[in-house]
Coordinates of C-alpha atoms in Angstrom, one line a residue:
M1 CA 93.4 145.7 144.4
A2 CA 92.6 142.0 143.0
D3 CA 95.8 139.5 143.5
R4 CA 96.9 139.2 139.9
S5 CA 99.6 136.3 141.0
P6 CA 100.1 133.7 138.6
L7 CA 98.7 130.7 139.9
R8 CA 98.7 126.9 138.1
L9 CA 97.6 123.8 137.3
T10 CA 99.2 122.0 134.5
A11 CA 99.3 118.2 133.2
S12 CA 103.1 118.5 132.7
E13 CA 103.3 119.1 137.1
L14 CA 101.0 116.9 137.7
E15 CA 102.4 113.9 135.9
R16 CA 105.9 114.2 137.4
L17 CA 103.9 113.2 141.0
P18 CA 102.6 110.5 142.3
Y19 CA 98.5 109.6 142.1
E20 CA 97.6 110.4 145.5
E21 CA 99.8 113.4 145.5
R22 CA 98.4 114.2 142.5
L23 CA 95.1 114.5 144.2
E24 CA 96.2 116.9 147.0
A25 CA 97.9 119.4 144.7
C26 CA 94.4 119.7 143.1
W27 CA 92.7 120.1 146.4
S28 CA 94.8 122.8 147.0
F29 CA 94.7 124.4 144.0
I30 CA 91.1 124.7 144.2
D31 CA 91.3 126.0 147.5
R32 CA 93.8 128.7 146.6
V33 CA 91.0 129.6 143.4
T34 CA 88.1 130.0 145.9
A35 CA 90.4 131.6 148.3
R36 CA 90.9 134.3 145.9
L37 CA 87.5 134.2 144.6
E38 CA 86.7 135.3 147.8
S39 CA 89.0 137.4 148.3
A40 CA 87.6 139.7 145.6
T41 CA 83.8 139.4 146.1
R42 CA 83.8 139.4 149.7
H43 CA 83.4 143.6 149.6
S44 CA 80.8 146.0 148.4
V45 CA 81.5 148.4 145.8
E46 CA 80.3 152.2 146.5
A47 CA 79.7 153.9 142.6
S48 CA 77.8 157.0 141.7
D49 CA 76.4 158.8 138.5
E50 CA 78.5 160.9 136.6
A51 CA 75.7 163.6 137.5
G52 CA 76.0 162.7 141.3
L53 CA 72.1 162.4 141.9
V54 CA 72.7 158.8 142.8
T55 CA 75.6 157.2 145.0
V56 CA 74.7 153.3 145.4
R57 CA 76.4 150.2 147.2
V58 CA 76.5 146.7 145.3
S59 CA 77.5 143.4 147.7
G60 CA 80.4 141.3 146.0
A61 CA 77.7 138.8 145.1
G62 CA 75.7 141.7 142.8
T63 CA 73.1 142.4 145.2
V64 CA 72.2 146.0 145.5
E65 CA 72.2 147.0 149.3
D66 CA 71.7 150.6 149.2
V67 CA 70.1 153.1 147.6
R68 CA 71.1 156.6 148.0
L69 CA 69.6 160.3 146.7
E70 CA 71.9 162.7 146.6
R71 CA 70.9 166.7 147.3
P72 CA 71.0 167.1 143.7
A73 CA 68.5 164.8 143.0
L74 CA 66.0 167.0 144.9
H75 CA 65.9 169.5 141.4
A76 CA 66.2 166.2 139.0
G77 CA 63.5 165.1 136.3
A78 CA 61.7 161.3 137.1
R79 CA 63.3 159.9 133.9
E80 CA 66.4 161.8 135.0
L81 CA 67.1 160.2 138.0
A82 CA 65.8 157.1 137.1
D83 CA 68.0 156.9 134.6
A84 CA 71.3 158.2 137.0
V85 CA 69.8 155.1 139.5
V86 CA 70.5 152.4 136.7
A87 CA 74.1 154.0 135.7
A88 CA 75.2 153.9 139.2
V89 CA 74.2 150.2 139.5
R90 CA 76.5 149.1 136.3
A91 CA 79.0 151.6 137.1
A92 CA 79.4 149.4 140.8
R93 CA 79.0 145.9 139.1
S94 CA 81.0 147.0 136.3
Q95 CA 83.7 148.0 139.0
L96 CA 83.2 143.7 140.9
T97 CA 83.5 142.3 137.3
A98 CA 86.6 143.9 137.1
E99 CA 87.8 143.0 139.9
V100 CA 86.9 139.0 139.8
T101 CA 88.9 139.6 136.0
G102 CA 91.8 140.1 138.0
A103 CA 91.3 138.0 140.3
L104 CA 90.7 135.4 137.2
S105 CA 93.6 136.8 135.5
G106 CA 96.6 135.0 137.1
I107 CA 95.0 131.2 137.0
Q108 CA 96.2 129.0 134.4
V109 CA 94.0 125.4 134.4
D110 CA 95.7 122.7 131.1
F111 CA 94.7 119.3 132.4
D112 CA 95.5 118.1 128.9
G113 CA 93.4 114.5 129.0
W114 CA 94.2 114.2 132.7
A115 CA 90.8 114.7 133.4
E116 CA 90.4 111.0 135.1
S117 CA 93.1 111.7 137.6
L118 CA 91.8 114.9 139.1
P119 CA 89.4 115.3 141.6
R120 CA 85.8 114.7 141.4
A121 CA 85.1 118.2 142.6
T122 CA 87.3 120.1 139.8
T123 CA 85.0 117.9 137.4
Q124 CA 81.7 118.9 138.5
A125 CA 82.7 122.5 138.6
A126 CA 83.1 121.6 134.7
E127 CA 79.7 120.3 135.0
V128 CA 77.9 123.1 136.7
T129 CA 79.9 126.0 135.0
E130 CA 78.6 124.2 131.9
K131 CA 75.1 123.9 133.0
L132 CA 75.0 127.4 134.5
R133 CA 76.2 128.7 130.9
Q134 CA 73.6 126.6 129.2
A135 CA 70.7 127.8 132.0
R136 CA 71.4 131.4 131.2
E137 CA 71.6 130.9 127.5
R138 CA 67.7 130.1 127.8
L139 CA 66.9 132.5 129.7
A140 CA 68.9 135.0 127.8
D141 CA 65.7 137.6 126.9
A142 CA 63.6 136.6 129.8
T143 CA 62.8 140.1 132.4
F144 CA 62.1 140.4 136.0
D145 CA 60.1 143.2 137.3
S146 CA 59.0 144.4 140.9
S147 CA 56.8 147.5 142.1
S148 CA 56.4 149.3 145.3
D149 CA 52.2 148.9 146.6
N150 CA 51.4 152.2 144.5
D151 CA 53.2 151.1 142.0
E152 CA 55.3 154.6 141.5
V153 CA 58.5 153.1 141.2
R154 CA 58.9 149.8 139.1
A155 CA 62.6 147.7 138.8
V156 CA 63.3 145.7 135.9
T157 CA 66.2 143.0 135.0
D158 CA 68.0 140.7 133.2
V159 CA 68.7 136.6 134.8
N160 CA 72.0 137.6 136.1
G161 CA 71.0 140.8 138.2
E162 CA 72.0 143.2 136.4
L163 CA 69.4 146.1 136.3
R164 CA 67.5 146.7 132.5
G165 CA 65.9 149.5 133.4
L166 CA 63.8 151.9 136.2
R167 CA 60.6 153.5 136.1
L168 CA 59.8 156.5 138.5
A169 CA 56.4 158.2 138.5
P170 CA 57.0 162.2 138.3
L171 CA 55.0 162.8 141.5
A172 CA 56.7 160.2 143.5
V173 CA 59.4 162.0 142.4
R174 CA 58.2 165.5 143.9
Q175 CA 56.3 164.6 147.3
T176 CA 58.5 162.0 148.5
D177 CA 61.8 162.5 150.6
R178 CA 65.3 161.4 149.1
H179 CA 65.2 158.7 151.8
T180 CA 61.7 157.3 151.2
L181 CA 62.0 157.5 147.8
G182 CA 65.7 155.7 148.2
E183 CA 64.1 152.8 149.8
L184 CA 61.2 152.5 147.8
I185 CA 64.1 152.2 145.1
L186 CA 66.3 149.5 147.0
G187 CA 63.1 147.5 147.6
C188 CA 62.0 146.8 143.7
V189 CA 65.4 146.3 142.8
R190 CA 66.2 144.2 145.3
R191 CA 62.5 141.9 144.6
A192 CA 63.4 141.6 141.0
Q193 CA 67.0 140.1 141.4
A194 CA 65.5 137.7 144.1
E195 CA 62.5 137.1 140.7
A196 CA 66.0 136.6 138.6
E197 CA 67.9 134.7 141.1
K198 CA 64.5 132.0 141.4
A199 CA 64.1 131.8 137.6
L200 CA 67.9 130.4 137.1
A201 CA 67.4 128.5 140.1
D202 CA 64.1 126.2 138.6
Q203 CA 66.1 126.3 135.3
L204 CA 68.9 124.9 137.3
G205 CA 67.1 122.5 138.6
V206 CA 65.7 121.3 135.5
L207 CA 69.3 120.4 134.0
G208 CA 69.7 118.7 137.8
V209 CA 71.7 121.2 139.3
T210 CA 70.8 122.4 143.0
T211 CA 71.3 125.6 144.6
E212 CA 70.2 127.1 148.0
P213 CA 66.9 128.7 147.9
A214 CA 67.1 133.0 147.5
G215 CA 66.3 134.7 150.5
P216 CA 63.0 136.5 151.2
D217 CA 65.2 140.2 150.4
G218 CA 67.1 139.2 147.6
S219 CA 70.4 138.9 149.0
D220 CA 72.4 136.3 147.8
A221 CA 73.8 135.9 144.5
P222 CA 72.1 135.4 141.6
G223 CA 72.4 132.5 140.2
T224 CA 75.0 131.0 142.3
P225 CA 75.6 127.1 142.0
D226 CA 75.8 125.5 145.1
G227 CA 76.6 121.4 144.3
V228 CA 75.7 119.0 141.7
A229 CA 72.6 116.5 141.9
A230 CA 72.7 112.6 142.5
G231 CA 72.3 110.9 138.7

């Protein structure tokens, strides 16, 4: 359960403090917000589709970590199974979103013209957030896909790493065992998410934001900026 206790930083509180204590209060607030968000996203979430055909595990960063085809999947058609995977991934990511929303619900920030009194990191974070919004807006209509070597599995995501579509060849569903097919699906989804992350990182670079490069397996969080380029 996400921590929903009040966490505030307001101008009225800051103006009563000497400058040095004001800075200390800001840094303390940033540390507490960071800790709360890390707590909300450090665990993985499992979810299944309504029919119980598929169970997926998604990391706190939104990356699909595991795709498990349950025994009833043996009797499902290719389209039905593909839709079940998409539904399970969306359900897991929705749970994560709810966790983060809950963690943020108790946070109140009201600088009210006091930006000049805050640490650079605070205003820098606002700059990164705005540029991240701009980058995602520019890529709002883009899709990123990955296919298995034999083209029997194809996954499509959006710039946020959300799984938008999955195609399974009927022959693959009939002739591939559950474990192998699950691994093929997982590999395609993670590569598509990695492509989305790379495109977002490139767009952020154009806007002056630097990011850590994605790992070869797409294990890092899609579109998580780590700093602002100088200048």
